[in-house]
Coordinates of C-alpha atoms and ligand atoms in Angstrom, one line a residue:
X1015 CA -13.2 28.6 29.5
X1016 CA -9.7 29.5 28.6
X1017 CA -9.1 32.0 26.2
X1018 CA -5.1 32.2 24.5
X1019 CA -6.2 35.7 23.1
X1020 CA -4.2 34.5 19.9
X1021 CA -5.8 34.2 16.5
X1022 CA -3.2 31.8 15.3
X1023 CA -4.1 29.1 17.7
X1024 CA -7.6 29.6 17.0
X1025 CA -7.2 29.7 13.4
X1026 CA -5.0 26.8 12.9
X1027 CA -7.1 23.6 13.1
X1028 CA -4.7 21.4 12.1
X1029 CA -0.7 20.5 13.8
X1030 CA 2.0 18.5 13.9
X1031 CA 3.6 16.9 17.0
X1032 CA 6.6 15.0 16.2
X1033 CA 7.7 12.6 18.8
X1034 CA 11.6 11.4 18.4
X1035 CA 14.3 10.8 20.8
X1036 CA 16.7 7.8 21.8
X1037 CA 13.5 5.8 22.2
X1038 CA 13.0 5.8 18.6
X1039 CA 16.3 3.7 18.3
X1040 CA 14.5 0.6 20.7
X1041 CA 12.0 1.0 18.2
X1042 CA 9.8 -0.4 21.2
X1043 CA 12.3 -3.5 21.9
X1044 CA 15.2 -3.6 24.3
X1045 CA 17.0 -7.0 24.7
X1046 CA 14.6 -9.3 23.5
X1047 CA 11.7 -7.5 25.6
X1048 CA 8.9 -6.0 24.2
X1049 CA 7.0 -3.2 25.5
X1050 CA 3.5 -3.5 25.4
X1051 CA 2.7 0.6 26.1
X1052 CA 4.1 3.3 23.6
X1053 CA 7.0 3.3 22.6
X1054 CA 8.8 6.4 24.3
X1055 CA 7.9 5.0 27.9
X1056 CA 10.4 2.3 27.2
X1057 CA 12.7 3.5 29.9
X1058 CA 9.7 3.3 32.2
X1059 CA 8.1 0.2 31.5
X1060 CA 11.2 -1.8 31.2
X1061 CA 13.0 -0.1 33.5
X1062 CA 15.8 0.2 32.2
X1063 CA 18.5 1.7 34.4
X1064 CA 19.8 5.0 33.7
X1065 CA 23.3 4.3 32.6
X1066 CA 22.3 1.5 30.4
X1067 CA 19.8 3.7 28.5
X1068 CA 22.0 6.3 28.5
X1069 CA 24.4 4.5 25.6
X1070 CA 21.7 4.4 23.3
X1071 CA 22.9 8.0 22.4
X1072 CA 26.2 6.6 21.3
X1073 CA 24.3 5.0 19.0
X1074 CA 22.2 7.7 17.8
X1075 CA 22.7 8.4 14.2
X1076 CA 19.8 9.4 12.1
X1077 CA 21.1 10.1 9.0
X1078 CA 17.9 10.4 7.0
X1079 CA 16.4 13.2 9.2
X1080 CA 15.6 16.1 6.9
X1081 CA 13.9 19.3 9.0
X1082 CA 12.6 20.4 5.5
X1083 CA 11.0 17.4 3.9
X1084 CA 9.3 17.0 7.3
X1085 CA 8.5 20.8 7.1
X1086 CA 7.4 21.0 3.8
X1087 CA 5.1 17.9 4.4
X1088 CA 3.6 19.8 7.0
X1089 CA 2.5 22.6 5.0
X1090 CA 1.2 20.7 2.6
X1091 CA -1.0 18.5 4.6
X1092 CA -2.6 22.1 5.6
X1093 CA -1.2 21.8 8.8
X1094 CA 0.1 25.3 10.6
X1095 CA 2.0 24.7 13.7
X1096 CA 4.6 22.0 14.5
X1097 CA 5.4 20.8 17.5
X1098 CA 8.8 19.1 18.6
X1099 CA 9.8 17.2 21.4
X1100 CA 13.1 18.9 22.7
X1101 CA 12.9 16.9 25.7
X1102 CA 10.9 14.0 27.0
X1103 CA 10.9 12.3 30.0
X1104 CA 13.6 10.3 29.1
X1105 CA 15.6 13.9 29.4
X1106 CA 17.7 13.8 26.4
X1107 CA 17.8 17.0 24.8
X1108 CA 17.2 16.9 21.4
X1109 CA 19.1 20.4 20.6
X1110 CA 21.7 21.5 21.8
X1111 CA 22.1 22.0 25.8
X1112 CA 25.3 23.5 26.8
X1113 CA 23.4 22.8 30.2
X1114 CA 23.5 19.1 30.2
X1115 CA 25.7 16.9 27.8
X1116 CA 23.2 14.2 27.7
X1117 CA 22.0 15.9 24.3
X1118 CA 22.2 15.2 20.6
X1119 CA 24.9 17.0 19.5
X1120 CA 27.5 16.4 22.4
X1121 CA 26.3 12.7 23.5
X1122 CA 25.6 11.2 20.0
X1123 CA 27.5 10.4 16.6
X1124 CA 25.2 12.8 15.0
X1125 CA 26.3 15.7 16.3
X1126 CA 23.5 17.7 14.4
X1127 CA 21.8 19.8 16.2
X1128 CA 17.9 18.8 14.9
X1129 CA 16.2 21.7 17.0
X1130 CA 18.2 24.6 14.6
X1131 CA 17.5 22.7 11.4
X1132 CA 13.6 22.2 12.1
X1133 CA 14.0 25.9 13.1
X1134 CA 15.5 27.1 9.7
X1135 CA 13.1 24.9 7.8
X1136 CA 10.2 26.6 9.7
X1137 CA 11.3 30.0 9.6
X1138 CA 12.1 28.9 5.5
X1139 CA 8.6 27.8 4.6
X1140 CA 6.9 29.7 7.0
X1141 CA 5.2 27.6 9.7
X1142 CA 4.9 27.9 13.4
X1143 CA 7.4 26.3 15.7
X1144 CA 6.1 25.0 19.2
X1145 CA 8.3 23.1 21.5
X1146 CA 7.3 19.9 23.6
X1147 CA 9.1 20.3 27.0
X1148 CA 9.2 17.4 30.2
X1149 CA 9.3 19.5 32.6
X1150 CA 8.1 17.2 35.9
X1151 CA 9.0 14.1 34.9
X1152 CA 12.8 13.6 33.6
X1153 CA 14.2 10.1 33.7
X1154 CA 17.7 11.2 33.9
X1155 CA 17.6 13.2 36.2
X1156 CA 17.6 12.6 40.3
X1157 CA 15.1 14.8 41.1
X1158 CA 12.9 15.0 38.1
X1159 CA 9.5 12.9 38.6
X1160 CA 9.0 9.4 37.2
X1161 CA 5.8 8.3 37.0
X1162 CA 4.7 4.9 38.3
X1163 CA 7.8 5.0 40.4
X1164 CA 8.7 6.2 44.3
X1165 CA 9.0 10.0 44.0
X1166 CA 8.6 10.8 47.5
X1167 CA 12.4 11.1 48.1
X1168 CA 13.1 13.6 45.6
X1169 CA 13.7 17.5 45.2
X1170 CA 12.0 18.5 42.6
X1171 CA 13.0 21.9 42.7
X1172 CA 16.5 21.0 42.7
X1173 CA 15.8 19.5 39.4
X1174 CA 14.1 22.7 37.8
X1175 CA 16.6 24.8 39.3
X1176 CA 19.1 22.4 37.8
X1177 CA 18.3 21.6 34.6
X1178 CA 14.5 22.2 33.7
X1179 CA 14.6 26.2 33.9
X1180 CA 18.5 26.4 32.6
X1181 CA 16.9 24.3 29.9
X1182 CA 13.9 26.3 28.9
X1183 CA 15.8 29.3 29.0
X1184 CA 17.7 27.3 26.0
X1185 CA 15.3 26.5 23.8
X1186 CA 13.4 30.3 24.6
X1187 CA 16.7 31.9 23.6
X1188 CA 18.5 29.9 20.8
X1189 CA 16.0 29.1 18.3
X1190 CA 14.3 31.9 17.2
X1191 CA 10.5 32.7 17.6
X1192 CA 9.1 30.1 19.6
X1193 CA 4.8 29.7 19.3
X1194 CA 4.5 27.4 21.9
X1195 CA 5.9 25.7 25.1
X1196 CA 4.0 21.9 24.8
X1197 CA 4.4 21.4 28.8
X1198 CA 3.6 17.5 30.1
X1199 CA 2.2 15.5 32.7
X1200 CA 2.7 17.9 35.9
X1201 CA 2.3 15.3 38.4
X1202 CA 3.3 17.1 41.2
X1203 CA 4.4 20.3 40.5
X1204 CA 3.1 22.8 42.6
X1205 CA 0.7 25.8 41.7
X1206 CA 3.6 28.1 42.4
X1207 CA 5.9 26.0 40.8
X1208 CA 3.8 25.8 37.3
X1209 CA 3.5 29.9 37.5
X1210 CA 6.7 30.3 37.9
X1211 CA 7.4 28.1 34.5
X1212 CA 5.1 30.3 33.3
X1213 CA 6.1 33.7 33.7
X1214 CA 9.6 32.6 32.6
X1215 CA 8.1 31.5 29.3
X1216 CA 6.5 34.9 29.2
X1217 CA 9.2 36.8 30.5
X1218 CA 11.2 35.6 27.3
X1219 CA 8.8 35.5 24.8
X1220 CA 5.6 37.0 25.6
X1221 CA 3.3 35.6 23.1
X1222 CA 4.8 32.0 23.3
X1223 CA 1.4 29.9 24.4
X1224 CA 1.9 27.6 27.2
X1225 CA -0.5 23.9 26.8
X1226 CA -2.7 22.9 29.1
X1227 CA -0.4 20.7 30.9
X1228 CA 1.6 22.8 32.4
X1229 CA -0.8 22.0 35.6
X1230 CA -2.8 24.0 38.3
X1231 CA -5.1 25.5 35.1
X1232 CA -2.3 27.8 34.2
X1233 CA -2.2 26.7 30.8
X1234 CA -2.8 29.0 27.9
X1235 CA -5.5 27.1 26.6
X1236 CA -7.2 23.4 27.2
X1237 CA -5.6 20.3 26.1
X1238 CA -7.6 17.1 26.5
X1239 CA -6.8 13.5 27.2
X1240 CA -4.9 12.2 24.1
X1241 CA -7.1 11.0 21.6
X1242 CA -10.1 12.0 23.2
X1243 CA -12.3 14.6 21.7
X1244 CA -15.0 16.9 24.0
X1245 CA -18.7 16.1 23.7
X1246 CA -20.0 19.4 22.7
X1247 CA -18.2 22.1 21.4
X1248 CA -15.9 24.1 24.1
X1249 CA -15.9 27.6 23.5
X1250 CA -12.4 28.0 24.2
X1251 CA -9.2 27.3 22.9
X1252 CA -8.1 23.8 22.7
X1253 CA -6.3 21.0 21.0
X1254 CA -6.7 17.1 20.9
X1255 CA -3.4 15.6 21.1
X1256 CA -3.1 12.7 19.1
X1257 CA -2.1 9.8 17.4
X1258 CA -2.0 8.0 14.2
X1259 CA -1.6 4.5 15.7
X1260 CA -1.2 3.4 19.4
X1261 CA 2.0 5.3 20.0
X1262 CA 3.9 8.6 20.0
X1263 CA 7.4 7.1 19.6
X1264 CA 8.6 4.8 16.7
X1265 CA 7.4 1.0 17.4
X1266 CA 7.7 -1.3 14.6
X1267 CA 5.7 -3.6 16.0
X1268 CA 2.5 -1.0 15.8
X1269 CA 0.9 -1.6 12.6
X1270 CA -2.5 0.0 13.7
X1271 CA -2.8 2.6 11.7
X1272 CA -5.9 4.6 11.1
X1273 CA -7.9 5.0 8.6
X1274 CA -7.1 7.9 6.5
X1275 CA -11.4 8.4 6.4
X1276 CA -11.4 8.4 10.3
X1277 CA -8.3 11.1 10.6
X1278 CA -10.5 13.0 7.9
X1279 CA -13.8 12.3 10.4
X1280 CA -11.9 13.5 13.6
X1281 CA -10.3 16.4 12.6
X1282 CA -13.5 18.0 11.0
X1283 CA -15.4 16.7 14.3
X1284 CA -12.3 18.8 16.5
X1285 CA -12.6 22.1 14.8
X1286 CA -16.4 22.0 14.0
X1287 CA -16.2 21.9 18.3
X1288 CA -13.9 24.6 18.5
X1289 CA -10.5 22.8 18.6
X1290 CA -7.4 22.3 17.1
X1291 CA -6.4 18.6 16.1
X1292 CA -2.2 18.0 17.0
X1293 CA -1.6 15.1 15.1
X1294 CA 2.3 13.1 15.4
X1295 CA 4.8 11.5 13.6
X1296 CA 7.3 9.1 15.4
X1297 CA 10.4 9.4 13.0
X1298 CA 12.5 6.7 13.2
X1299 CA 16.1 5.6 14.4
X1300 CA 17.4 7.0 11.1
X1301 CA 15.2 10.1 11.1
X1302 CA 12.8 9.0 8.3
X1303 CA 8.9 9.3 9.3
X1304 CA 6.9 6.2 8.8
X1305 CA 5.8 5.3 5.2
X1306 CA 2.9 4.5 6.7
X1307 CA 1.9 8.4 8.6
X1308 CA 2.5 9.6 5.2
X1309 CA 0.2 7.9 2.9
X1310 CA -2.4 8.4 5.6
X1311 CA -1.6 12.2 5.9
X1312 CA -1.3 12.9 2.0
X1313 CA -4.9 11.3 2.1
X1314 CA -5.9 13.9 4.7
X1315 CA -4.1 16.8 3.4
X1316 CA -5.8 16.1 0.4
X1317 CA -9.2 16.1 1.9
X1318 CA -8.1 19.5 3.5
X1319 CA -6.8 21.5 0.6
X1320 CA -9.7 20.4 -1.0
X1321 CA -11.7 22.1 1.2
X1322 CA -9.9 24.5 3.4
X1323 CA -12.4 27.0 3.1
X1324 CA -14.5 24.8 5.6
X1325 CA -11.6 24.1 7.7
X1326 CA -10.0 27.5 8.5
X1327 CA -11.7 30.5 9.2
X1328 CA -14.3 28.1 10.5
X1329 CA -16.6 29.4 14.2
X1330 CA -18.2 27.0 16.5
X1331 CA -21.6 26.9 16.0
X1332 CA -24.3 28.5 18.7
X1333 CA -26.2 25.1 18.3
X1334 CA -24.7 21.4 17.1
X1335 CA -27.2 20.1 14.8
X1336 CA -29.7 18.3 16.6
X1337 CA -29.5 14.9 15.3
X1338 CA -26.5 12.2 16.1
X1339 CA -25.3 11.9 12.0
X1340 CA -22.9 8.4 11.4
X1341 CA -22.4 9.8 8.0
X1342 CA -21.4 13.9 8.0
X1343 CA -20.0 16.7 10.5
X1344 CA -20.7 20.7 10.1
X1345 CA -18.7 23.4 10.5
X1346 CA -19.6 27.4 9.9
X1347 CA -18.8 30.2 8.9
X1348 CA -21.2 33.2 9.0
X1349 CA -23.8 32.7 6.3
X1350 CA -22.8 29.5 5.4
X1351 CA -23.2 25.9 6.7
X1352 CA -20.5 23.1 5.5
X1353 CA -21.8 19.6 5.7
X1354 CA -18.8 17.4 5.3
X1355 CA -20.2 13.8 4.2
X1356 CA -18.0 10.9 4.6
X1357 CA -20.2 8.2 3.0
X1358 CA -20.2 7.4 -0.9
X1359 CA -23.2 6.0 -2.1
X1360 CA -25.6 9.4 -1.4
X1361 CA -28.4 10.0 -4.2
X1362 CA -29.0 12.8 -2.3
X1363 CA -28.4 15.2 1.4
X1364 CA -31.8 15.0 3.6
X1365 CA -31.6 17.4 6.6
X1366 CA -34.2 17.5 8.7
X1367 CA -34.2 20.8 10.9
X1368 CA -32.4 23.1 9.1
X1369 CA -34.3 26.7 10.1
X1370 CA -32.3 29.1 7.9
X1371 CA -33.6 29.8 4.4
X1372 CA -30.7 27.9 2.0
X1373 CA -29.7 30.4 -0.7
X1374 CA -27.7 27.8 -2.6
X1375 CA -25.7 24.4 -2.3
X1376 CA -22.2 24.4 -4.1
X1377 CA -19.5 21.2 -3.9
X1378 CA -17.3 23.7 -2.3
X1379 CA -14.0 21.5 -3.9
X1380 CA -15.0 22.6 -7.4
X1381 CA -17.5 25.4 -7.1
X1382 CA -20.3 23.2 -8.6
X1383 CA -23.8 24.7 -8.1
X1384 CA -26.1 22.0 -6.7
X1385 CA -30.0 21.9 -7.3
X1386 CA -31.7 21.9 -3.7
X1387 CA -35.7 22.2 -2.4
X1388 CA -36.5 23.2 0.8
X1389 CA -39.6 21.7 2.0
X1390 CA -41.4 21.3 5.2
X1391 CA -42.4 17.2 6.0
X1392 CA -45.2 15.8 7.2
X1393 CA -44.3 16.9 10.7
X1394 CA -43.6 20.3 9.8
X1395 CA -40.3 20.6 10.4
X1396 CA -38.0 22.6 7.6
X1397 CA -36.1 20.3 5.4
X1398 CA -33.3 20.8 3.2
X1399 CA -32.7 18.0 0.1
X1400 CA -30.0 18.6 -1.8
X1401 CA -29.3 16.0 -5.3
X1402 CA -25.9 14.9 -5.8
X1403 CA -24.2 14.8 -9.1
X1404 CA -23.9 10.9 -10.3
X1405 CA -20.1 11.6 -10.5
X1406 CA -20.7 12.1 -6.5
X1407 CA -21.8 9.1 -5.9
X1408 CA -19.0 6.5 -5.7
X1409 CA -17.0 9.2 -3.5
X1410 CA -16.9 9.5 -0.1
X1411 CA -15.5 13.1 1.7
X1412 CA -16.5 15.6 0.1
X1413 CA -18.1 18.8 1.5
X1414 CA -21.2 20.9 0.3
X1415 CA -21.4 24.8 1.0
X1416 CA -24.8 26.0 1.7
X1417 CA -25.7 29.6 1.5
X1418 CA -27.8 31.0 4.2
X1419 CA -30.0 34.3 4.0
X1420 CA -29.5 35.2 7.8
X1421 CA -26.4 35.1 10.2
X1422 CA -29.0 33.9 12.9
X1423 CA -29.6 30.1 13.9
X1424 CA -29.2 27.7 11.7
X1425 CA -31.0 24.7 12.8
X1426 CA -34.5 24.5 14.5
X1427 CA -34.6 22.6 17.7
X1428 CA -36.2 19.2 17.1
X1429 CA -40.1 19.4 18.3
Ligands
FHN1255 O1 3.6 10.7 28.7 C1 3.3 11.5 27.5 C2 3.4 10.7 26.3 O2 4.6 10.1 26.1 C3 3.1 11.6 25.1 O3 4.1 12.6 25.0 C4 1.8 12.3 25.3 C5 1.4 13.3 24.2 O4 0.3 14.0 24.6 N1 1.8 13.0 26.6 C6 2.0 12.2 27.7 C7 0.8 11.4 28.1 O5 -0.3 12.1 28.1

């Protein structure tokens, strides 16, 4: 179980993980070819050599990026950390490196350096900064990993010795209070290699987390496969990377978009387990984030402001509720029990097992007390019915409090 010691991280629930780079320019196309993976692997899958990818950055020039529109977003979808990728494997810097020119300001028509801007808006409007780093593979590089490719001729120290350390030390230094180093895909980077990345981190800025993929377990806390969400609760700190449709980059071709009621659905299923849900954006070649991750995330953000009380501040419960529901998730606080229901069309909540006496049932978005029984059925297990208002009815996602007398169990194991 890993443990980041940090309240904010446990606390937060909800991120942003912005993926942008050159790659956002191919847009997921690059002479005619099409790449069937996501879109920031372009380099990869296509294989497109180094010097021809590198003139993408002459063409870089995303006017329409604005740090604080993407900031103030953010905040307002209830999200409280962002995360931005300052390099990805491709290994363009997307700040300033006076370590490697191949970076936005020097390399591109832009010359803007996007890092200090999404650090001003942070620090402006009061939201967490983490930074996604590459640190094993870099495409650009000699000696940096690529995976799917022959890396058995390499020296990958030479490579964090070269640029990876000069560069962390970078973005650790010149852009104020860093939350978070978002390390990637280790591959094979040695234990002693991954520690030392870590006590740099540390040595810099002591409380900056370090994810889960920094390798050899020496992260901070656990991050899981993207877009995959643990079974049962993990009493540690964690976070589900993910996405909104099948890709981190900017591909205009990717139209799969999810369902603003599923986002809703998997974020209250991450935190009532115990973790943090990192959601992305891919801007675009021009900087502007998809039309399309923003009518899905104003849906969501609603959905939480609505009902932040059961979002933040939430624990994971001792016991899941011992029935598989298609239809609500709960989360907990002490003393009270949030049953987030996703499905319109309810007369009424029927829960079957609930051993803690209810006090009182409130639609926690407008304070509305709700008339509940508690009964035992025919097979003498406690039940809790609570009648929904007809206004209710025609809605989905919403969330009912209920008051419980004791801070003990709250449901009975199923006999
Ligand atoms: O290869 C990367 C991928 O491009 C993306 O950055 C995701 C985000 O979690 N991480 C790696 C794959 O797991």
């Amino acid at each position: 179980m890993k443990d980041t010691k940090q309240r904010w991280f446990k606390d937060s629930k909800f991120g942003l993980f912005i993926h942008w780079g050159l790659y956002s320019l191919l847009a997921g196309e690059y002479q005619g070819r099409k790449t069937e993976h996501i879109a920031e692997w372009i380099m990869n899958h296509l294989d497109i050599p180094v010097k021809e990818y590198e003139k993408l950055a002459a063409e870089f020039n995303p006017v329409h990026f604005d740090a604080e529109y993407i900031v103030k977003k953010a905040k307002s979808w209830g999200m409280k950390y962002i995360v931005f990728t300052s390099k990805h494997h491709d290994g363009f810097a997307m700040y300033h490196s006076k370590c490697s020119p191949y970076n936005i300001v020097d390399a591109t028509p832009f010359k803007r350096d996007v890092l200090k801007e999404l650090q001003l808006a942070c620090e402006k409007h009061d939201m967490r900064l983490g930074l996604y780093y590459s640190q094993a593979q870099d495409w650009h590089d000699p000696d940096g990993f690529m995976a799917l490719k022959d890396n058995s001729k390499k020296n990958f120290q030479a490579y964090l010795d070269r640029k990876c350390i000069p560069q962390l030390k970078e973005i650790l230094t010149g852009y104020g209070k860093i939350s978070l180093i978002w390390f990637d895909t280790p591959m094979g980077t040695t234990a002693e290699q991954s520690r030392n990345l870590v006590s740099l981190v540390k040595s810099i800025q002591p409380d900056c987390l370090v994810s889960g993929r920094i390798g050899n377990d020496l992260g901070d806390y656990m991050t899981t496969s993207d877009n995959f969400i643990p079974l049962r609760p993990y009493r540690g700190d964690w976070e589900v990377p993910a996405t909104l449709n099948d890709t981190w980059g900017f591909n205009k071709d990717d139209h799969n978009w999810k369902d603003p009621n599923e986002v809703i659905r998997l974020l209250v299923k991450i935190n009532s387990r115990g973790g943090n849900y990192l959601l992305n954006i891919g801007p675009d070649a021009l900087g502007r984030v998809p039309q399309d991750s923003i009518r899905i995330l104003d849906q969501v953000g609603t959905y939480v402001n609505e009902n932040a009380g059961a979002i933040f501040g939430t624990t994971v419960l001792a016991e899941p509720y011992p029935y598989d529901l298609n239809w609500a998730e709960f989360t907990h606080k002490p003393r009270t029990l949030f049953i987030h229901v996703f499905i319109g069309q309810k007369r009424v909540i029927y829960l079957p097992n609930i051993g803690n006496k209810v006090e009182k049932a409130t639609l926690l978005k407008t304070g509305e007390a709700l008339s509940f029984e508690s009964q035992k059925d025919c097979e003498g297990n406690s039940v809790i019915e609570v009648a929904l208002p007809s206004s209710l009815r025609q809605q989905a996602n919403y969330c009912v409090a209920l008051g419980l007398a004791e801070e003990g169990p709250v449901f009975e194991t199923i006999r």
